[in-house]
Amino acid sequence: MHLQTHEFCSVPSFDHDYGMEDYGKGVARWCPGCGGHSILTTVQRVCKDMQYEPEKTVVVSGIGCSGRFPHYMGTYGFHGLHGRAFPVASGVKFRRPDLNVFVVTGDGDCCSIGAAHWVHAIRYNMKMVALLFDNGIYGLTKKQTSPTSPLNTHSNTHPKGSFLPPINPLQTTLGLANVSFVAQTVDWNAAHLYATIRKAAEHPGLAFVRIVQRCPAFMRDLYGDIAVDPKNLILLSNENGINLKPKARKAFGRVIEHDPSNIHKAREHAEIHNGIPIGLLYQNTDNVRYDEYGAHNLGMGVEEKKENLESLLDQYSTSQSVK
Amino acid sequence: MDYMVSNDILNGGEPIKPRKIKQAIVEIVSDSGEGAQKCGQSFGAISAKMGNGVWTVEIIPAEIQPPARSREGASGIRVRIGSDKVTNMGNHANLVIALNEQVLYGRISQDAYNENTLMFIENKWAKSEQETIRQQYAEALLKFKESGIQVVEIPMEEECLKLMPDPRKGKNMWILGLLCYMYDRDLPKAEDQIRTIFKKKSDAVIALNIKLLHAGYDWAREKLPFRYEVTPMEVHNDMVVMNGNEALSLGIMASGIELCSMYPITPATSVSHHLAEYFERVGGIVHQAEDEIAAIGFAIGASFAGKPAVTVTSGPGLALKTEFIGLAVMAEIPLVIIDVQRGGPSTGLPTKVEQSDLLAAIYGEAGDAPKIVLAAATIEECFQFVVLARKLAESFRTPVILLSDANLATGVQPFPRPKIDSFWLTNPFDQSPWKDGAFPFEWDEHTGTSKRPIPGQKGGMYTVTGLAHGQTGKVAYDPEINQAGVESRSRKFASLQKSLKPPKINGAPEGDILLVGWGSTLGAIEEAVADARAEGLKVSSLHLRFLFPMVPGLTEIFSKFKKVITVEINYSDTPGHPMITRENRRHAQLAWLLRAQTLMDIDSFSNVYGQPLNPEKVLNMIKRELNIENAKVSV
Ligand SMILES: Cc1ncc(C[n+]2csc(CCOP(=O)(O)OP(=O)(O)O)c2C)c(N)n1
Ligand code: SF4
Ligand SMILES: [Mg+2]
């Protein structure tokens, strides 16, 4: 029997403590002031604090500025195709429960070209952290309207202002079957960003985190004043939510008590227009997980496989009668 | 093949001794849902179990429930059994059993029958309450008889009514009984077959169907004044009998592949049905993805993570997968992609055979994206080539496209039981630390091959990217690095090509005509060549399994023949049309490739009727090419 025990458990080997340097690689090439930088550092910190083995960690991205993310991680990475991070990440996880999987996707990547996969990844609910880098614009290709660009965004594809109302990724995700974790945070509040990604990493299922991301190059005025003035960040607070130290809470103009098990309230908060609700909108740890289904028959030995295969072939044998 | 039929054949007589014949082609044609295929598949399986050569071809309407008694709704099967190995569907049927007369028109226009064909038709339509039906029936019978076909009306419904109130779902086993008598099949084997196909049904259902079998048998014994025996071969090895999609599925399981990630598409889907039933018992699993793109992306993710994976599709799906195939080429991720081809372009002829995805498989991606392309020519190869494809995919760190087609998908043929090697089932899943300092794309200067790190391997951490990259795996826009990367990824296939053997020639190594084929046409081509050679014609053939890279020695072989013609089921312009010139003629797909490869003036014989090729058409083409008088002009 070739029992591959490492396929069943992901107990980190504590033969040495991993430090921040174990999770980094190269120098991030994003613009100065880009939200990507702080998200990168935060993900590395979460990996360190969770003591994820770098070789057991896979970061999968699509294409876009955000897509460059895995190149700056000291883990395994997969910088794949525009819009297709979710299927790749799901394939990685399906038969490798021992791997820690992150998905990094942009607003064009996730909500436009890859929208079909987004819908289904939520439904698969495989244990992984999905980070939506939502800068409300196509960054890499230089300022085209994205499906999350606010109405009347002036871009290279809509110089007179965008015509259609944006998709609200929170609302959309909250409407999907088998959704189990939806949170929102912003790249410029380090404490909240950390607490959110940490909470996501601990979630037993697919944790969808929309990160409102600054893009100083092309989208200075995403949300206009709302983004700049900390008063406009509305903290969703709850003992089961994303918790900040009292000092960190002070940065928020408004605090709303929100129970993350209440999906109807979550949908209401997702629709807030006069501020940015941040925190855990919804969590349910009881949903079915497709990665558990995918891993249910791992570790079968070669001899057992061969035996079963031979008896299957018997059914096709001309010298055999029915069983 | 001739059956002697007198006008009042149904009067029966003394029990008769079967006449020995070498082969028989039988068709059962009906509205869909009447179980004609089940009947034919059973007849084929029983024959295979008796030691006969068998080949079956399903006749499948495009719709699930086409209107009853419609010409385009013909659903059925052709079964060819022989004393020797049977490799193709043959020419004209010897016997066709039809549950109504309308479904025969399509088959007649496809040249399935001739004056030697015996036609058994359900006679209940003669007494139909609807006058139009009675008229249609009478008209058809007259027409068929006039064309020389020998028509016999059979009271199938009437006989079955004696056993069940609604024989729509029972007649097929009555017909099986008739066939078992007529071709002297083993009744206990037939009963076994019924138990197998109805194994999920109740005992009562099985008992009823066995009764129907006997009833058909007894009726035939009483009424038919003829009986045949297709002497079986002596069986030396243990044989298995299955269709091409079942063989693909078993090949997947035997190859050590652990994941089949797919999206349903005809005619590939039944591979996943079969897998869904058995795969988990041999350590694998099926993932039905949200779409074709996700299906391959998921498979690539699994393979990247060290879990051998396959995606199974047909032409439209292959088209959608091209961007991911390009990524797998660029990032050198092993993957098996099976394309069970159907008629195209677009939705095309979903249930019909065509070999039109060859160029798309080789050249379909954006940019320069070489990968291995194989084509199975037999049911046995559907099994063996999956094993081969997985091995090649891993050895050369590349996607491999394996082409099958709708003809192989549903065709049933016996072949020696494969010997499963435990080694196939082992996984390359290496979790030992990665060699210190080694790059993730350390291309061997000579062969272009390299070893890949798998997540979990300490020290192997790298980021797969579809962007240009060098040996380190890091994104690089440096022109030299890009040139070197593309070169290495191409060189792998040159080194594979060097290890391949020149193809075997069927027939003499020189002559007037060499036919070159690929895929499911093997049997028809070789039978035509055998017939031609029996008539003294200097014709040979060869069949390609590797389409990219191609086997060595082709130019040398071709130069020994006056003319080289590819035989394919895809489109080529017919020379002779006023619009078609030497310069603008579009060649069949393999011909394009061979012309480019050998700089020789290679011709092609190809068409897209959605029909498997039959030997007679190939033989006629050979004769036309050699200016032989009695060649028929049909194409
Ligand atoms: C199939 C395909 N279509 C288009 C592109 C071009 N493209 C690259 S990134 C991108 C949009 C990126 O926007 P977003 O996902 O929001 O990521 P950001 O750059 O803003 O992080 C587009 C259209 C591509 N790479 N592939
Ligand atoms: S374009 Fe915008 S998103 Fe892209 S790197 Fe620059 S700031 Fe960041
Ligand atoms: Mg964006």
XYZ file of C-alpha atoms in Angstrom, chain B:
635
model
C -23.253 -12.075 -50.048
C -26.465 -13.486 -51.137
C -29.458 -14.759 -49.257
C -31.782 -16.893 -51.265
C -35.282 -15.717 -50.717
C -38.423 -17.027 -52.290
C -41.634 -15.040 -52.289
C -43.352 -17.080 -49.678
C -40.397 -17.556 -47.414
C -42.378 -17.379 -44.275
C -43.962 -20.739 -44.760
C -41.126 -22.377 -42.960
C -40.637 -26.060 -43.182
C -38.361 -28.725 -41.886
C -35.637 -27.700 -39.412
C -32.644 -26.706 -41.442
C -28.934 -26.908 -41.092
C -27.254 -23.515 -41.065
C -25.245 -22.575 -44.112
C -21.700 -21.487 -43.314
C -20.849 -17.935 -44.343
C -17.740 -15.829 -43.714
C -19.447 -12.689 -42.518
C -22.760 -10.913 -42.107
C -23.826 -7.296 -41.891
C -27.041 -6.731 -39.993
C -28.853 -3.458 -39.347
C -31.686 -2.732 -36.970
C -33.394 0.580 -37.612
C -36.246 2.160 -35.680
C -37.623 5.324 -34.147
C -35.477 6.378 -31.259
C -36.391 4.833 -27.932
C -37.310 1.433 -29.377
C -34.110 -0.207 -28.235
C -32.593 -1.000 -31.625
C -29.114 -0.161 -30.358
C -29.485 -2.326 -27.297
C -30.530 -5.190 -29.547
C -27.608 -4.681 -31.933
C -25.038 -4.197 -29.192
C -26.254 -7.417 -27.616
C -26.068 -9.283 -30.891
C -22.500 -7.975 -31.268
C -21.524 -8.887 -27.730
C -22.940 -12.410 -28.032
C -21.044 -12.861 -31.282
C -17.828 -11.568 -29.739
C -18.260 -13.949 -26.854
C -18.646 -16.788 -29.344
C -15.327 -15.800 -30.875
C -16.438 -13.836 -33.916
C -14.885 -10.653 -35.156
C -17.318 -7.780 -34.585
C -17.689 -4.134 -35.518
C -20.713 -2.040 -34.686
C -21.735 1.435 -35.792
C -24.591 3.287 -34.193
C -27.050 5.253 -36.266
C -27.953 8.180 -34.056
C -30.461 10.942 -34.780
C -29.415 14.423 -33.662
C -32.496 14.915 -31.511
C -33.388 12.997 -28.377
C -37.014 12.356 -29.324
C -37.485 13.049 -33.019
C -41.071 12.581 -34.202
C -42.079 8.960 -34.685
C -41.902 7.516 -38.181
C -39.776 10.367 -39.469
C -37.063 9.901 -42.049
C -34.474 11.944 -40.203
C -35.363 10.262 -36.907
C -33.764 6.942 -37.845
C -32.081 5.437 -34.842
C -30.369 2.126 -34.955
C -27.248 0.177 -35.404
C -25.199 -1.774 -37.883
C -23.445 -4.899 -36.680
C -20.891 -6.648 -38.822
C -19.752 -10.032 -37.644
C -17.153 -12.223 -39.272
C -15.160 -15.395 -39.051
C -12.045 -13.223 -38.948
C -11.245 -9.957 -37.282
C -13.632 -7.220 -38.450
C -12.198 -3.727 -38.645
C -14.881 -1.586 -40.227
C -18.581 -1.335 -40.984
C -18.338 -2.952 -44.431
C -20.367 -2.072 -47.487
C -23.997 -3.106 -48.024
C -26.069 -4.731 -45.328
C -27.154 -8.336 -45.788
C -30.125 -7.953 -43.529
C -31.973 -4.947 -42.198
C -34.756 -5.203 -39.666
C -36.913 -2.096 -39.565
C -39.594 -1.193 -37.051
C -41.173 1.142 -39.554
C -40.605 1.837 -43.207
C -39.938 5.597 -42.972
C -36.687 5.298 -41.102
C -35.246 3.332 -44.018
C -35.277 6.164 -46.530
C -32.263 7.870 -44.988
C -30.283 4.661 -44.935
C -31.158 3.969 -48.542
C -29.923 7.389 -49.598
C -26.731 6.631 -47.712
C -26.263 3.597 -49.938
C -26.512 1.184 -47.035
C -28.397 -1.491 -49.017
C -28.381 -3.109 -52.420
C -30.218 -5.794 -54.338
C -28.732 -8.483 -52.105
C -30.130 -6.926 -48.973
C -32.900 -8.697 -47.220
C -35.308 -6.319 -45.500
C -37.569 -7.390 -42.626
C -40.242 -4.792 -41.939
C -42.751 -4.602 -39.121
C -46.084 -5.299 -40.797
C -48.452 -3.644 -38.325
C -48.493 -0.434 -40.391
C -50.398 -2.208 -43.152
C -53.358 -2.398 -40.776
C -52.946 1.063 -39.306
C -56.107 2.977 -38.479
C -54.660 6.000 -40.236
C -55.024 5.923 -43.930
C -51.917 8.056 -44.553
C -49.813 5.545 -42.693
C -51.258 2.647 -44.643
C -50.533 4.526 -47.832
C -46.994 5.496 -46.833
C -46.320 1.918 -45.914
C -47.600 0.501 -49.177
C -45.785 3.128 -51.181
C -42.482 2.518 -49.418
C -42.689 -1.227 -49.810
C -43.313 -0.850 -53.489
C -40.405 1.520 -53.856
C -38.019 -0.656 -51.933
C -39.005 -3.720 -53.927
C -38.596 -1.846 -57.195
C -35.061 -0.896 -56.219
C -34.240 -4.590 -55.955
C -34.246 -4.955 -52.196
C -35.926 -8.154 -50.986
C -38.678 -7.102 -48.647
C -40.322 -9.420 -46.140
C -43.113 -8.274 -43.818
C -42.833 -9.590 -40.294
C -45.564 -9.589 -37.599
C -43.272 -8.405 -34.813
C -45.873 -6.407 -32.907
C -48.453 -9.156 -33.235
C -46.083 -11.788 -31.885
C -44.867 -9.627 -28.999
C -48.435 -8.730 -28.032
C -48.804 -12.326 -27.013
C -46.350 -11.637 -24.200
C -46.878 -8.004 -23.241
C -49.543 -5.335 -23.656
C -47.207 -2.650 -25.073
C -44.352 -4.133 -27.080
C -42.680 -0.802 -27.904
C -40.021 -1.564 -25.320
C -39.876 -5.306 -25.871
C -39.695 -5.901 -29.563
C -35.948 -5.427 -29.563
C -35.371 -8.606 -27.583
C -37.798 -10.504 -29.788
C -35.690 -9.382 -32.734
C -32.576 -10.483 -30.889
C -34.153 -13.917 -30.609
C -34.877 -13.954 -34.335
C -31.271 -12.996 -35.058
C -29.986 -15.646 -32.689
C -31.873 -18.288 -34.631
C -30.988 -16.893 -38.023
C -27.256 -16.703 -37.295
C -27.104 -19.720 -35.036
C -26.090 -17.834 -31.901
C -25.709 -19.466 -28.536
C -28.961 -19.067 -26.586
C -27.454 -19.356 -23.078
C -24.988 -16.605 -24.033
C -27.906 -14.489 -25.233
C -29.734 -15.028 -21.938
C -26.603 -14.013 -20.071
C -26.401 -10.901 -22.172
C -29.978 -9.986 -21.243
C -29.143 -10.425 -17.579
C -26.172 -8.110 -18.017
C -27.946 -5.303 -19.806
C -30.915 -5.382 -17.467
C -28.867 -5.908 -14.322
C -30.314 -2.807 -12.722
C -33.877 -3.921 -13.509
C -36.167 -6.266 -11.614
C -36.219 -10.039 -12.047
C -39.607 -9.720 -13.684
C -38.191 -7.477 -16.397
C -35.341 -9.876 -17.018
C -37.716 -12.855 -17.171
C -39.981 -11.066 -19.654
C -37.088 -10.158 -21.909
C -35.791 -13.699 -21.877
C -39.279 -14.865 -22.839
C -39.277 -12.400 -25.729
C -35.890 -13.697 -26.818
C -37.202 -17.239 -26.940
C -40.362 -16.167 -28.684
C -38.381 -14.482 -31.453
C -36.147 -17.493 -31.733
C -39.027 -19.952 -31.922
C -40.932 -17.857 -34.414
C -37.893 -17.726 -36.684
C -37.329 -21.449 -36.348
C -40.859 -22.120 -37.396
C -41.006 -19.622 -40.236
C -37.604 -18.978 -41.755
C -36.431 -21.372 -44.441
C -32.801 -20.305 -44.042
C -30.215 -20.154 -41.359
C -26.567 -19.153 -41.316
C -23.525 -19.782 -39.323
C -20.634 -17.354 -39.143
C -17.948 -19.703 -37.905
C -16.115 -18.186 -34.989
C -12.349 -17.886 -34.820
C -10.435 -20.047 -32.504
C -9.948 -17.841 -29.498
C -6.344 -17.831 -28.349
C -6.172 -15.043 -25.860
C -8.600 -13.680 -23.438
C -10.560 -11.000 -25.275
C -12.555 -8.033 -24.094
C -15.314 -6.351 -26.051
C -16.337 -2.718 -25.668
C -16.842 0.527 -27.537
C -14.248 3.254 -28.031
C -15.509 5.523 -25.295
C -15.519 2.674 -22.803
C -11.975 1.891 -23.929
C -10.963 5.521 -23.377
C -12.516 5.434 -19.936
C -10.736 2.199 -19.015
C -7.533 3.610 -20.476
C -7.884 6.657 -18.262
C -8.314 4.467 -15.207
C -5.433 2.169 -16.154
C -3.102 5.037 -17.005
C -2.929 6.252 -13.434
C -4.810 9.447 -14.210
C -6.652 10.521 -11.072
C -8.966 13.207 -12.314
C -11.224 13.603 -15.317
C -12.406 17.185 -15.530
C -15.019 17.631 -18.223
C -18.072 19.416 -19.525
C -20.713 17.288 -21.295
C -20.468 17.232 -25.087
C -21.546 14.663 -27.662
C -19.972 12.293 -28.638
C -17.445 12.459 -25.800
C -19.816 12.506 -22.842
C -20.267 8.780 -22.401
C -16.596 8.543 -21.417
C -17.475 10.515 -18.315
C -20.641 8.496 -17.708
C -18.588 5.361 -17.642
C -15.938 6.942 -15.466
C -18.524 8.360 -13.099
C -19.691 4.842 -12.428
C -16.323 3.195 -11.790
C -13.511 5.741 -11.398
C -13.799 6.218 -7.650
C -13.241 2.502 -7.106
C -9.821 2.793 -8.676
C -8.790 5.935 -6.845
C -9.958 8.542 -9.343
C -12.749 11.067 -9.610
C -14.798 12.934 -12.212
C -15.296 16.681 -11.988
C -18.125 18.115 -14.076
C -16.986 21.690 -14.542
C -19.097 24.774 -15.168
C -17.804 25.042 -18.725
C -15.177 23.757 -21.144
C -12.652 26.387 -20.134
C -13.039 25.682 -16.446
C -12.798 21.964 -17.176
C -9.321 22.258 -18.614
C -8.256 24.927 -16.103
C -9.225 22.611 -13.262
C -7.318 19.724 -14.847
C -4.267 21.930 -15.299
C -4.450 23.037 -11.660
C -4.591 19.408 -10.524
C -1.735 18.395 -12.774
C 0.348 21.340 -11.601
C -0.248 20.019 -8.092
C 1.039 16.577 -9.113
C -2.252 14.818 -9.796
C -2.388 13.363 -13.318
C -5.464 14.698 -15.083
C -7.405 14.433 -18.301
C -10.061 16.541 -19.925
C -12.394 14.953 -22.467
C -14.211 16.946 -25.098
C -15.212 17.293 -28.738
C -14.469 19.956 -31.367
C -16.419 22.939 -29.983
C -14.926 22.257 -26.569
C -11.436 21.961 -27.978
C -11.899 25.393 -29.526
C -12.807 26.882 -26.150
C -9.858 25.245 -24.454
C -7.201 26.646 -26.731
C -6.058 29.478 -24.451
C -5.460 27.037 -21.609
C -3.721 24.562 -23.924
C -1.371 27.392 -24.866
C -0.706 28.025 -21.183
C 0.019 24.339 -20.561
C 2.473 24.419 -23.473
C 4.108 27.618 -22.223
C 4.237 26.580 -18.578
C 5.073 22.964 -19.495
C 2.294 21.328 -17.512
C 1.578 17.695 -18.388
C -2.028 17.098 -19.404
C -4.011 14.644 -21.521
C -6.735 16.177 -23.673
C -9.047 13.773 -25.453
C -11.024 15.047 -28.420
C -13.737 12.681 -29.623
C -14.294 14.436 -32.922
C -17.681 15.089 -34.468
C -18.861 16.914 -37.572
C -18.088 20.635 -37.629
C -17.647 23.565 -37.816
C -19.692 25.034 -35.000
C -22.337 22.690 -33.615
C -22.099 20.833 -36.915
C -23.150 17.188 -36.856
C -22.967 16.349 -33.152
C -23.539 12.619 -33.487
C -21.720 11.995 -36.729
C -18.151 11.112 -37.541
C -15.631 13.569 -38.927
C -11.873 14.033 -38.741
C -11.782 17.783 -39.028
C -10.013 18.778 -35.821
C -6.558 17.672 -36.888
C -5.187 21.059 -37.835
C -6.971 22.715 -34.914
C -5.360 20.191 -32.565
C -1.899 20.822 -33.941
C -2.109 24.544 -34.657
C -5.200 25.802 -32.824
C -3.543 27.995 -30.217
C -2.349 31.558 -30.440
C 1.402 31.821 -30.795
C 3.766 28.948 -31.373
C 2.394 26.161 -29.225
C 3.775 22.758 -30.152
C 2.415 19.749 -28.306
C 1.986 16.058 -28.998
C -1.012 15.011 -31.104
C -1.932 11.340 -31.350
C -4.837 9.597 -33.060
C -6.279 6.227 -32.105
C -7.148 4.014 -35.069
C -8.911 1.165 -33.260
C -10.907 0.561 -30.120
C -7.876 -1.118 -28.595
C -5.797 1.954 -29.291
C -8.399 4.096 -27.523
C -7.333 2.187 -24.446
C -3.602 1.938 -25.072
C -3.089 5.493 -26.262
C -4.399 7.064 -23.078
C -1.717 5.174 -21.209
C 0.828 6.293 -23.792
C -0.445 9.878 -23.731
C -0.088 10.184 -19.989
C 3.428 8.811 -20.152
C 4.416 11.181 -22.941
C 2.784 14.120 -21.177
C 4.926 13.555 -18.125
C 8.158 12.611 -19.862
C 7.998 15.633 -22.117
C 6.238 17.958 -19.682
C 3.589 18.821 -22.221
C -0.083 18.622 -23.081
C -0.939 15.690 -25.340
C -4.047 15.753 -27.499
C -5.481 12.333 -28.234
C -7.924 12.291 -31.128
C -10.737 9.789 -31.381
C -14.000 10.217 -33.275
C -17.717 9.485 -33.247
C -17.134 6.264 -35.175
C -14.768 4.834 -32.597
C -16.831 6.281 -29.736
C -19.803 3.980 -30.307
C -18.163 1.277 -32.392
C -17.783 -2.036 -30.574
C -14.934 -4.418 -31.281
C -13.246 -7.232 -29.378
C -9.532 -7.007 -28.676
C -7.041 -8.885 -26.519
C -7.526 -8.104 -22.874
C -5.003 -5.432 -21.909
C -2.377 -6.405 -19.381
C -2.404 -3.740 -16.749
C 0.986 -2.775 -15.482
C 1.049 -1.701 -11.830
C 3.643 0.831 -12.819
C 1.038 2.766 -14.828
C -0.964 3.251 -11.672
C 1.848 4.790 -9.711
C 1.945 8.502 -9.439
C 4.909 10.755 -10.207
C 3.938 12.597 -7.098
C 7.353 13.524 -5.783
C 7.394 15.280 -2.423
C 11.079 14.933 -1.663
C 13.021 18.182 -1.416
C 13.790 19.844 -4.738
C 17.380 19.658 -5.848
C 19.182 22.569 -4.283
C 19.612 25.457 -6.668
C 17.977 23.713 -9.631
C 15.774 25.903 -11.815
C 12.153 24.992 -12.493
C 12.840 24.980 -16.244
C 16.312 23.564 -16.447
C 16.074 22.723 -20.130
C 18.476 20.083 -21.299
C 20.448 21.777 -24.027
C 20.240 18.742 -26.245
C 16.697 17.477 -25.730
C 14.876 20.531 -24.385
C 13.364 18.450 -21.583
C 13.350 19.452 -17.919
C 12.057 18.305 -14.552
C 9.335 20.168 -12.737
C 8.852 20.947 -9.065
C 5.520 19.968 -7.549
C 3.879 21.957 -4.735
C 4.859 20.336 -1.485
C 8.475 19.924 -2.574
C 10.636 21.978 -0.274
C 12.898 24.374 -2.082
C 11.078 24.029 -5.402
C 8.863 27.078 -5.013
C 8.339 28.827 -8.341
C 5.554 30.666 -10.056
C 4.032 29.207 -13.185
C 3.476 31.891 -15.727
C 2.172 32.146 -19.232
C 4.431 35.122 -19.733
C 7.758 34.645 -21.470
C 10.248 33.219 -19.035
C 13.691 31.709 -18.890
C 15.047 28.716 -17.020
C 14.495 30.388 -13.666
C 10.801 30.657 -14.398
C 10.983 34.418 -13.847
C 9.186 36.678 -16.255
C 11.619 37.924 -18.855
C 11.069 40.135 -21.828
C 14.658 39.787 -22.963
C 14.616 38.799 -26.664
C 17.347 36.185 -26.220
C 15.512 34.528 -23.360
C 12.304 34.328 -25.310
C 14.035 32.836 -28.318
C 15.733 30.257 -26.076
C 12.479 29.370 -24.312
C 10.508 28.834 -27.498
C 13.395 26.829 -28.898
C 13.601 24.534 -25.888
C 9.871 23.927 -25.884
C 10.073 23.020 -29.544
C 13.216 20.904 -29.268
C 11.452 18.436 -26.976
C 9.399 17.260 -29.901
C 12.359 16.946 -32.204
C 13.921 14.637 -29.645
C 10.687 12.674 -29.347
C 10.474 12.403 -33.134
C 13.984 10.983 -33.268
C 12.964 8.166 -30.985
C 10.001 7.111 -33.152
C 10.169 4.280 -35.667
C 9.203 4.634 -39.345
C 5.627 3.416 -39.926
C 4.772 -0.090 -41.083
C 3.518 -0.343 -44.638
C 0.445 -2.437 -45.283
C 1.292 -4.176 -48.553
C 4.382 -3.917 -50.734
C 6.862 -1.080 -50.039
C 6.457 0.205 -53.607
C 3.720 0.400 -56.172
C 1.254 2.612 -57.993
C -0.705 4.040 -55.093
C -0.009 4.532 -51.418
C -3.005 5.443 -49.279
C -2.249 7.315 -46.082
C -4.826 7.479 -43.321
C -5.195 8.350 -39.662
C -7.791 7.590 -37.000
C -10.848 5.393 -37.345
C -10.555 4.800 -41.101
C -7.837 2.168 -40.647
C -10.069 -0.868 -41.093
C -11.880 0.402 -44.187
C -8.629 1.457 -45.869
C -6.883 -1.823 -45.191
C -9.843 -3.873 -46.359
C -9.973 -1.859 -49.581
C -6.236 -2.351 -50.065
C -6.597 -6.096 -49.497
C -9.426 -6.252 -52.061
C -7.414 -4.182 -54.539
C -4.339 -6.333 -54.117
C -6.485 -9.445 -54.579
C -7.400 -7.989 -57.958
C -3.719 -7.536 -58.727
C -3.576 -3.777 -58.177
C -0.348 -2.340 -56.829
C -1.755 -0.523 -53.865
C -0.439 -0.223 -50.314
C -1.369 1.862 -47.310
C 0.053 3.264 -44.143
C -1.636 4.691 -41.104
C -0.313 7.440 -38.882
C -0.743 7.414 -35.106
C 1.604 10.286 -34.341
C 0.336 13.398 -36.086
C 2.694 15.681 -34.247
C 5.522 15.047 -34.206
C 5.321 12.810 -37.265
C 7.111 9.513 -37.586
C 10.379 9.571 -39.548
C 10.913 8.110 -42.997
C 7.776 9.337 -44.752
C 9.480 11.068 -47.662
C 11.506 7.966 -48.349
C 8.447 5.710 -48.259
C 6.323 8.053 -50.386
C 8.998 8.280 -53.064
C 8.516 4.581 -53.856
C 4.957 5.105 -55.046
C 3.682 6.767 -58.198
C 0.934 8.452 -56.259
C 0.265 9.161 -52.594
C -3.313 9.856 -51.530
C -4.574 10.575 -48.050
C -7.955 9.111 -47.145
C -9.785 11.214 -44.578
C -13.224 12.106 -43.296
C -12.871 15.852 -43.639
C -13.358 18.382 -46.369
C -11.257 18.874 -49.474
C -12.144 20.566 -52.722
C -12.944 18.113 -55.475
C -10.665 18.710 -58.429
C -12.522 19.117 -61.670
C -14.947 21.737 -60.444
C -14.620 24.836 -62.652
C -13.780 27.043 -59.660
C -11.096 24.727 -58.334
C -7.566 25.002 -59.612
C -4.272 23.470 -58.557
C -3.496 26.727 -56.849
C -6.652 27.305 -54.865
C -7.606 23.736 -54.030
C -8.119 23.153 -50.334
C -6.648 19.801 -49.414
C -7.732 17.398 -46.732
C -6.051 18.106 -43.414
C -3.466 15.341 -43.300
C -2.655 16.057 -46.929
C -1.874 19.694 -46.009
C 0.514 18.514 -43.356
C 2.196 15.916 -45.526
C 2.559 18.290 -48.453
C 4.285 20.795 -46.197
C 6.412 18.129 -44.579
C 7.543 16.240 -47.679
C 7.240 18.858 -50.450
C 5.477 16.156 -52.477
C 2.311 16.509 -54.489
C 0.104 14.493 -52.196
C -3.522 14.108 -53.185
C -6.488 13.483 -50.942
C -9.725 11.543 -51.073
C -12.036 12.949 -48.468
C -15.622 13.865 -47.774
C -17.910 14.990 -44.996
C -21.075 12.944 -45.337
C -20.920 12.247 -41.629
C -20.573 8.567 -42.449
C -17.818 6.179 -41.525
C -15.774 5.318 -44.559
C -16.601 2.028 -46.264
C -14.110 -0.138 -48.128
C -16.066 -0.112 -51.371
C -15.783 3.661 -51.750
C -12.064 3.497 -51.216
C -11.728 0.626 -53.660
C -13.704 2.539 -56.283
C -11.478 5.544 -55.781
C -8.399 3.367 -56.261
C -9.825 2.012 -59.484
C -10.710 5.461 -60.747
C -7.207 6.616 -60.016
C -5.817 3.662 -61.922
C -8.302 4.259 -64.780
C -9.878 0.884 -64.380
C -13.037 0.407 -66.414
C -15.550 -0.958 -63.926
C -14.939 1.706 -61.318
C -18.145 3.259 -60.081
C -18.240 7.040 -60.236
C -19.931 7.490 -56.920
C -17.954 9.321 -54.258
